[in-house]
Amino acid sequence: MRIIQGDLSDQRVVDLLHIHLTTFPSGPPESGHALDITGLQSSDISFWTIWEDETLLGFGALKRLSADHGEVKSMHTAQAMRGRGVGTAMLRHIIATARVRGMSRLSLETGTKDYYRPARSLYRSHGFVECPPFADYVLDPNSVFMSLDLHES
């Protein structure tokens, strides 16, 4: 597996992003926080894809919230590639990048529905713990907020 800067003009990436944005359980619009192509092109976002040869396995992003605080965004593994360590590899890459960039805290928002149980398990296995809403998020019964202290992990 290799992780590289994501190319949002690559149709394979666009197609997987479309799946990411359209296949998760939808709640009210105010509960949706996934980034589309425009959101991923923001200057405060770093976006990566993970590949095996020419096969796109998944993607992930890191958003800088402040000098010392980042947010995991848009983690997604292609359905056929799940259970092979793709999410773990991407999450480790995001955590390592956050550390290199001087961040001391990494946070994320994910869903509460059963669909998101594997994601929550992945994050917990890497030391993330539930926390209050951060940045511009508000309490929402459809959201779980998690954070990782990069100095302790």
mmCIF file with all atom_site columns, C-alpha atoms in Angstrom:
data_model
loop_
_atom_site.group_PDB
_atom_site.id
_atom_site.type_symbol
_atom_site.label_atom_id
_atom_site.label_alt_id
_atom_site.label_comp_id
_atom_site.label_asym_id
_atom_site.label_entity_id
_atom_site.label_seq_id
_atom_site.pdbx_PDB_ins_code
_atom_site.Cartn_x
_atom_site.Cartn_y
_atom_site.Cartn_z
_atom_site.occupancy
_atom_site.B_iso_or_equiv
_atom_site.pdbx_formal_charge
_atom_site.auth_seq_id
_atom_site.auth_comp_id
_atom_site.auth_asym_id
_atom_site.auth_atom_id
_atom_site.pdbx_PDB_model_num
ATOM 1   C CA . MET A 1 1   ? 0.000   0.000  0.000   1.00 0.00 ? 1   MET A CA 1
ATOM 2   C CA . ARG A 1 2   ? 1.217   3.475  -0.789  1.00 0.00 ? 2   ARG A CA 1
ATOM 3   C CA . ILE A 1 3   ? -0.235  6.786  0.395   1.00 0.00 ? 3   ILE A CA 1
ATOM 4   C CA . ILE A 1 4   ? 0.134   9.805  -1.858  1.00 0.00 ? 4   ILE A CA 1
ATOM 5   C CA . GLN A 1 5   ? -1.322  13.286 -2.162  1.00 0.00 ? 5   GLN A CA 1
ATOM 6   C CA . GLY A 1 6   ? -4.848  12.886 -3.500  1.00 0.00 ? 6   GLY A CA 1
ATOM 7   C CA . ASP A 1 7   ? -5.633  13.994 -7.037  1.00 0.00 ? 7   ASP A CA 1
ATOM 8   C CA . LEU A 1 8   ? -9.182  15.317 -7.091  1.00 0.00 ? 8   LEU A CA 1
ATOM 9   C CA . SER A 1 9   ? -9.116  15.373 -10.897 1.00 0.00 ? 9   SER A CA 1
ATOM 10  C CA . ASP A 1 10  ? -8.590  11.580 -11.039 1.00 0.00 ? 10  ASP A CA 1
ATOM 11  C CA . GLN A 1 11  ? -11.952 10.052 -11.966 1.00 0.00 ? 11  GLN A CA 1
ATOM 12  C CA . ARG A 1 12  ? -11.317 7.039  -9.711  1.00 0.00 ? 12  ARG A CA 1
ATOM 13  C CA . VAL A 1 13  ? -10.957 9.387  -6.739  1.00 0.00 ? 13  VAL A CA 1
ATOM 14  C CA . VAL A 1 14  ? -14.031 11.385 -7.783  1.00 0.00 ? 14  VAL A CA 1
ATOM 15  C CA . ASP A 1 15  ? -16.048 8.163  -8.085  1.00 0.00 ? 15  ASP A CA 1
ATOM 16  C CA . LEU A 1 16  ? -15.008 6.906  -4.626  1.00 0.00 ? 16  LEU A CA 1
ATOM 17  C CA . LEU A 1 17  ? -15.727 10.328 -3.133  1.00 0.00 ? 17  LEU A CA 1
ATOM 18  C CA . HIS A 1 18  ? -19.205 10.177 -4.701  1.00 0.00 ? 18  HIS A CA 1
ATOM 19  C CA . ILE A 1 19  ? -19.774 6.783  -3.043  1.00 0.00 ? 19  ILE A CA 1
ATOM 20  C CA . HIS A 1 20  ? -18.535 8.240  0.259   1.00 0.00 ? 20  HIS A CA 1
ATOM 21  C CA . LEU A 1 21  ? -20.975 11.147 0.021   1.00 0.00 ? 21  LEU A CA 1
ATOM 22  C CA . THR A 1 22  ? -24.008 9.120  -1.061  1.00 0.00 ? 22  THR A CA 1
ATOM 23  C CA . THR A 1 23  ? -23.885 5.741  0.707   1.00 0.00 ? 23  THR A CA 1
ATOM 24  C CA . PHE A 1 24  ? -23.721 6.613  4.394   1.00 0.00 ? 24  PHE A CA 1
ATOM 25  C CA . PRO A 1 25  ? -26.976 6.790  6.370   1.00 0.00 ? 25  PRO A CA 1
ATOM 26  C CA . SER A 1 26  ? -28.392 10.240 5.931   1.00 0.00 ? 26  SER A CA 1
ATOM 27  C CA . GLY A 1 27  ? -29.768 12.248 8.780   1.00 0.00 ? 27  GLY A CA 1
ATOM 28  C CA . PRO A 1 28  ? -30.907 15.826 8.834   1.00 0.00 ? 28  PRO A CA 1
ATOM 29  C CA . PRO A 1 29  ? -28.794 18.134 6.637   1.00 0.00 ? 29  PRO A CA 1
ATOM 30  C CA . GLU A 1 30  ? -27.326 19.879 9.692   1.00 0.00 ? 30  GLU A CA 1
ATOM 31  C CA . SER A 1 31  ? -25.880 16.524 10.801  1.00 0.00 ? 31  SER A CA 1
ATOM 32  C CA . GLY A 1 32  ? -23.921 15.959 7.576   1.00 0.00 ? 32  GLY A CA 1
ATOM 33  C CA . HIS A 1 33  ? -20.283 17.021 7.789   1.00 0.00 ? 33  HIS A CA 1
ATOM 34  C CA . ALA A 1 34  ? -18.605 15.091 4.952   1.00 0.00 ? 34  ALA A CA 1
ATOM 35  C CA . LEU A 1 35  ? -16.539 17.221 2.584   1.00 0.00 ? 35  LEU A CA 1
ATOM 36  C CA . ASP A 1 36  ? -17.186 17.302 -1.140  1.00 0.00 ? 36  ASP A CA 1
ATOM 37  C CA . ILE A 1 37  ? -14.531 18.079 -3.777  1.00 0.00 ? 37  ILE A CA 1
ATOM 38  C CA . THR A 1 38  ? -14.762 21.821 -3.153  1.00 0.00 ? 38  THR A CA 1
ATOM 39  C CA . GLY A 1 39  ? -14.385 21.332 0.604   1.00 0.00 ? 39  GLY A CA 1
ATOM 40  C CA . LEU A 1 40  ? -11.381 19.067 0.120   1.00 0.00 ? 40  LEU A CA 1
ATOM 41  C CA . GLN A 1 41  ? -9.677  21.733 -2.009  1.00 0.00 ? 41  GLN A CA 1
ATOM 42  C CA . SER A 1 42  ? -9.591  24.219 0.880   1.00 0.00 ? 42  SER A CA 1
ATOM 43  C CA . SER A 1 43  ? -6.136  25.527 1.794   1.00 0.00 ? 43  SER A CA 1
ATOM 44  C CA . ASP A 1 44  ? -6.471  24.184 5.361   1.00 0.00 ? 44  ASP A CA 1
ATOM 45  C CA . ILE A 1 45  ? -7.066  20.607 4.127   1.00 0.00 ? 45  ILE A CA 1
ATOM 46  C CA . SER A 1 46  ? -4.468  17.986 3.219   1.00 0.00 ? 46  SER A CA 1
ATOM 47  C CA . PHE A 1 47  ? -5.963  15.100 1.247   1.00 0.00 ? 47  PHE A CA 1
ATOM 48  C CA . TRP A 1 48  ? -4.377  11.707 0.563   1.00 0.00 ? 48  TRP A CA 1
ATOM 49  C CA . THR A 1 49  ? -5.293  8.581  -1.333  1.00 0.00 ? 49  THR A CA 1
ATOM 50  C CA . ILE A 1 50  ? -4.107  5.060  -0.607  1.00 0.00 ? 50  ILE A CA 1
ATOM 51  C CA . TRP A 1 51  ? -3.335  2.649  -3.444  1.00 0.00 ? 51  TRP A CA 1
ATOM 52  C CA . GLU A 1 52  ? -2.272  -0.902 -4.168  1.00 0.00 ? 52  GLU A CA 1
ATOM 53  C CA . ASP A 1 53  ? -0.697  -0.803 -7.617  1.00 0.00 ? 53  ASP A CA 1
ATOM 54  C CA . GLU A 1 54  ? -3.377  0.990  -9.692  1.00 0.00 ? 54  GLU A CA 1
ATOM 55  C CA . THR A 1 55  ? -6.273  0.132  -7.362  1.00 0.00 ? 55  THR A CA 1
ATOM 56  C CA . LEU A 1 56  ? -7.636  2.953  -5.210  1.00 0.00 ? 56  LEU A CA 1
ATOM 57  C CA . LEU A 1 57  ? -8.209  1.575  -1.728  1.00 0.00 ? 57  LEU A CA 1
ATOM 58  C CA . GLY A 1 58  ? -9.390  4.689  0.082   1.00 0.00 ? 58  GLY A CA 1
ATOM 59  C CA . PHE A 1 59  ? -8.697  8.242  1.123   1.00 0.00 ? 59  PHE A CA 1
ATOM 60  C CA . GLY A 1 60  ? -8.424  10.502 4.129   1.00 0.00 ? 60  GLY A CA 1
ATOM 61  C CA . ALA A 1 61  ? -7.839  14.134 4.988   1.00 0.00 ? 61  ALA A CA 1
ATOM 62  C CA . LEU A 1 62  ? -6.451  16.329 7.736   1.00 0.00 ? 62  LEU A CA 1
ATOM 63  C CA . LYS A 1 63  ? -7.905  19.758 8.411   1.00 0.00 ? 63  LYS A CA 1
ATOM 64  C CA . ARG A 1 64  ? -5.882  22.296 10.390  1.00 0.00 ? 64  ARG A CA 1
ATOM 65  C CA . LEU A 1 65  ? -8.202  23.924 12.919  1.00 0.00 ? 65  LEU A CA 1
ATOM 66  C CA . SER A 1 66  ? -5.469  25.947 14.660  1.00 0.00 ? 66  SER A CA 1
ATOM 67  C CA . ALA A 1 67  ? -1.702  25.831 15.085  1.00 0.00 ? 67  ALA A CA 1
ATOM 68  C CA . ASP A 1 68  ? -1.956  22.906 17.495  1.00 0.00 ? 68  ASP A CA 1
ATOM 69  C CA . HIS A 1 69  ? -5.312  21.275 16.671  1.00 0.00 ? 69  HIS A CA 1
ATOM 70  C CA . GLY A 1 70  ? -6.277  19.185 13.643  1.00 0.00 ? 70  GLY A CA 1
ATOM 71  C CA . GLU A 1 71  ? -9.329  17.277 12.508  1.00 0.00 ? 71  GLU A CA 1
ATOM 72  C CA . VAL A 1 72  ? -9.522  13.915 10.759  1.00 0.00 ? 72  VAL A CA 1
ATOM 73  C CA . LYS A 1 73  ? -11.823 14.375 7.745   1.00 0.00 ? 73  LYS A CA 1
ATOM 74  C CA . SER A 1 74  ? -13.251 12.214 4.987   1.00 0.00 ? 74  SER A CA 1
ATOM 75  C CA . MET A 1 75  ? -11.822 8.837  5.980   1.00 0.00 ? 75  MET A CA 1
ATOM 76  C CA . HIS A 1 76  ? -13.184 6.226  3.583   1.00 0.00 ? 76  HIS A CA 1
ATOM 77  C CA . THR A 1 77  ? -12.143 2.745  2.493   1.00 0.00 ? 77  THR A CA 1
ATOM 78  C CA . ALA A 1 78  ? -13.567 1.186  -0.660  1.00 0.00 ? 78  ALA A CA 1
ATOM 79  C CA . GLN A 1 79  ? -16.123 -1.474 0.303   1.00 0.00 ? 79  GLN A CA 1
ATOM 80  C CA . ALA A 1 80  ? -14.194 -4.341 -1.333  1.00 0.00 ? 80  ALA A CA 1
ATOM 81  C CA . MET A 1 81  ? -10.994 -3.341 0.505   1.00 0.00 ? 81  MET A CA 1
ATOM 82  C CA . ARG A 1 82  ? -12.379 -3.215 4.053   1.00 0.00 ? 82  ARG A CA 1
ATOM 83  C CA . GLY A 1 83  ? -10.778 -5.413 6.669   1.00 0.00 ? 83  GLY A CA 1
ATOM 84  C CA . ARG A 1 84  ? -7.327  -5.237 5.041   1.00 0.00 ? 84  ARG A CA 1
ATOM 85  C CA . GLY A 1 85  ? -5.786  -2.496 7.192   1.00 0.00 ? 85  GLY A CA 1
ATOM 86  C CA . VAL A 1 86  ? -6.453  0.367  4.781   1.00 0.00 ? 86  VAL A CA 1
ATOM 87  C CA . GLY A 1 87  ? -8.173  2.547  7.389   1.00 0.00 ? 87  GLY A CA 1
ATOM 88  C CA . THR A 1 88  ? -5.447  1.834  9.929   1.00 0.00 ? 88  THR A CA 1
ATOM 89  C CA . ALA A 1 89  ? -2.723  2.782  7.442   1.00 0.00 ? 89  ALA A CA 1
ATOM 90  C CA . MET A 1 90  ? -4.468  6.037  6.533   1.00 0.00 ? 90  MET A CA 1
ATOM 91  C CA . LEU A 1 91  ? -5.226  6.954  10.149  1.00 0.00 ? 91  LEU A CA 1
ATOM 92  C CA . ARG A 1 92  ? -1.600  6.315  11.142  1.00 0.00 ? 92  ARG A CA 1
ATOM 93  C CA . HIS A 1 93  ? -0.503  8.551  8.267   1.00 0.00 ? 93  HIS A CA 1
ATOM 94  C CA . ILE A 1 94  ? -2.832  11.340 9.383   1.00 0.00 ? 94  ILE A CA 1
ATOM 95  C CA . ILE A 1 95  ? -1.699  11.050 13.021  1.00 0.00 ? 95  ILE A CA 1
ATOM 96  C CA . ALA A 1 96  ? 1.983   11.086 12.017  1.00 0.00 ? 96  ALA A CA 1
ATOM 97  C CA . THR A 1 97  ? 1.448   14.103 9.754   1.00 0.00 ? 97  THR A CA 1
ATOM 98  C CA . ALA A 1 98  ? -0.371  15.978 12.516  1.00 0.00 ? 98  ALA A CA 1
ATOM 99  C CA . ARG A 1 99  ? 2.582   15.358 14.852  1.00 0.00 ? 99  ARG A CA 1
ATOM 100 C CA . VAL A 1 100 ? 5.123   16.501 12.252  1.00 0.00 ? 100 VAL A CA 1
ATOM 101 C CA . ARG A 1 101 ? 3.082   19.672 11.760  1.00 0.00 ? 101 ARG A CA 1
ATOM 102 C CA . GLY A 1 102 ? 3.266   20.435 15.484  1.00 0.00 ? 102 GLY A CA 1
ATOM 103 C CA . MET A 1 103 ? -0.294  19.584 16.417  1.00 0.00 ? 103 MET A CA 1
ATOM 104 C CA . SER A 1 104 ? -0.914  18.399 19.959  1.00 0.00 ? 104 SER A CA 1
ATOM 105 C CA . ARG A 1 105 ? -4.550  17.403 19.508  1.00 0.00 ? 105 ARG A CA 1
ATOM 106 C CA . LEU A 1 106 ? -6.425  15.596 16.772  1.00 0.00 ? 106 LEU A CA 1
ATOM 107 C CA . SER A 1 107 ? -10.231 15.464 16.789  1.00 0.00 ? 107 SER A CA 1
ATOM 108 C CA . LEU A 1 108 ? -12.963 14.021 14.615  1.00 0.00 ? 108 LEU A CA 1
ATOM 109 C CA . GLU A 1 109 ? -16.712 13.750 14.182  1.00 0.00 ? 109 GLU A CA 1
ATOM 110 C CA . THR A 1 110 ? -18.416 10.559 13.088  1.00 0.00 ? 110 THR A CA 1
ATOM 111 C CA . GLY A 1 111 ? -21.915 9.163  13.129  1.00 0.00 ? 111 GLY A CA 1
ATOM 112 C CA . THR A 1 112 ? -23.841 7.379  15.868  1.00 0.00 ? 112 THR A CA 1
ATOM 113 C CA . LYS A 1 113 ? -25.621 4.820  13.675  1.00 0.00 ? 113 LYS A CA 1
ATOM 114 C CA . ASP A 1 114 ? -24.480 1.174  13.473  1.00 0.00 ? 114 ASP A CA 1
ATOM 115 C CA . TYR A 1 115 ? -23.010 1.885  10.017  1.00 0.00 ? 115 TYR A CA 1
ATOM 116 C CA . TYR A 1 116 ? -20.287 3.932  11.767  1.00 0.00 ? 116 TYR A CA 1
ATOM 117 C CA . ARG A 1 117 ? -19.488 1.304  14.444  1.00 0.00 ? 117 ARG A CA 1
ATOM 118 C CA . PRO A 1 118 ? -16.365 0.024  12.604  1.00 0.00 ? 118 PRO A CA 1
ATOM 119 C CA . ALA A 1 119 ? -15.069 3.598  12.261  1.00 0.00 ? 119 ALA A CA 1
ATOM 120 C CA . ARG A 1 120 ? -15.616 4.323  15.946  1.00 0.00 ? 120 ARG A CA 1
ATOM 121 C CA . SER A 1 121 ? -13.835 1.073  16.806  1.00 0.00 ? 121 SER A CA 1
ATOM 122 C CA . LEU A 1 122 ? -10.897 1.988  14.563  1.00 0.00 ? 122 LEU A CA 1
ATOM 123 C CA . TYR A 1 123 ? -10.549 5.408  16.183  1.00 0.00 ? 123 TYR A CA 1
ATOM 124 C CA . ARG A 1 124 ? -10.777 3.965  19.716  1.00 0.00 ? 124 ARG A CA 1
ATOM 125 C CA . SER A 1 125 ? -8.121  1.382  18.873  1.00 0.00 ? 125 SER A CA 1
ATOM 126 C CA . HIS A 1 126 ? -5.761  4.277  18.097  1.00 0.00 ? 126 HIS A CA 1
ATOM 127 C CA . GLY A 1 127 ? -6.425  6.071  21.381  1.00 0.00 ? 127 GLY A CA 1
ATOM 128 C CA . PHE A 1 128 ? -9.252  8.419  20.440  1.00 0.00 ? 128 PHE A CA 1
ATOM 129 C CA . VAL A 1 129 ? -11.761 9.039  23.232  1.00 0.00 ? 129 VAL A CA 1
ATOM 130 C CA . GLU A 1 130 ? -15.157 10.688 23.159  1.00 0.00 ? 130 GLU A CA 1
ATOM 131 C CA . CYS A 1 131 ? -15.118 14.419 23.809  1.00 0.00 ? 131 CYS A CA 1
ATOM 132 C CA . PRO A 1 132 ? -17.440 17.424 23.642  1.00 0.00 ? 132 PRO A CA 1
ATOM 133 C CA . PRO A 1 133 ? -18.074 19.128 20.301  1.00 0.00 ? 133 PRO A CA 1
ATOM 134 C CA . PHE A 1 134 ? -15.082 21.090 19.031  1.00 0.00 ? 134 PHE A CA 1
ATOM 135 C CA . ALA A 1 135 ? -14.518 23.859 16.477  1.00 0.00 ? 135 ALA A CA 1
ATOM 136 C CA . ASP A 1 136 ? -17.902 24.868 15.009  1.00 0.00 ? 136 ASP A CA 1
ATOM 137 C CA . TYR A 1 137 ? -19.705 21.628 15.861  1.00 0.00 ? 137 TYR A CA 1
ATOM 138 C CA . VAL A 1 138 ? -22.654 21.551 18.261  1.00 0.00 ? 138 VAL A CA 1
ATOM 139 C CA . LEU A 1 139 ? -24.190 18.729 20.277  1.00 0.00 ? 139 LEU A CA 1
ATOM 140 C CA . ASP A 1 140 ? -26.074 16.482 17.880  1.00 0.00 ? 140 ASP A CA 1
ATOM 141 C CA . PRO A 1 141 ? -27.686 13.086 18.561  1.00 0.00 ? 141 PRO A CA 1
ATOM 142 C CA . ASN A 1 142 ? -26.369 11.956 15.139  1.00 0.00 ? 142 ASN A CA 1
ATOM 143 C CA . SER A 1 143 ? -22.725 12.759 15.961  1.00 0.00 ? 143 SER A CA 1
ATOM 144 C CA . VAL A 1 144 ? -19.981 11.303 18.101  1.00 0.00 ? 144 VAL A CA 1
ATOM 145 C CA . PHE A 1 145 ? -16.994 13.558 18.762  1.00 0.00 ? 145 PHE A CA 1
ATOM 146 C CA . MET A 1 146 ? -13.613 12.040 19.536  1.00 0.00 ? 146 MET A CA 1
ATOM 147 C CA . SER A 1 147 ? -10.184 13.416 20.299  1.00 0.00 ? 147 SER A CA 1
ATOM 148 C CA . LEU A 1 148 ? -6.608  12.177 20.614  1.00 0.00 ? 148 LEU A CA 1
ATOM 149 C CA . ASP A 1 149 ? -3.933  13.887 22.716  1.00 0.00 ? 149 ASP A CA 1
ATOM 150 C CA . LEU A 1 150 ? -0.879  13.546 20.479  1.00 0.00 ? 150 LEU A CA 1
ATOM 151 C CA . HIS A 1 151 ? 1.473   13.986 23.430  1.00 0.00 ? 151 HIS A CA 1
ATOM 152 C CA . GLU A 1 152 ? 0.054   10.969 25.279  1.00 0.00 ? 152 GLU A CA 1
ATOM 153 C CA . SER A 1 153 ? -0.407  8.493  22.447  1.00 0.00 ? 153 SER A CA 1
#
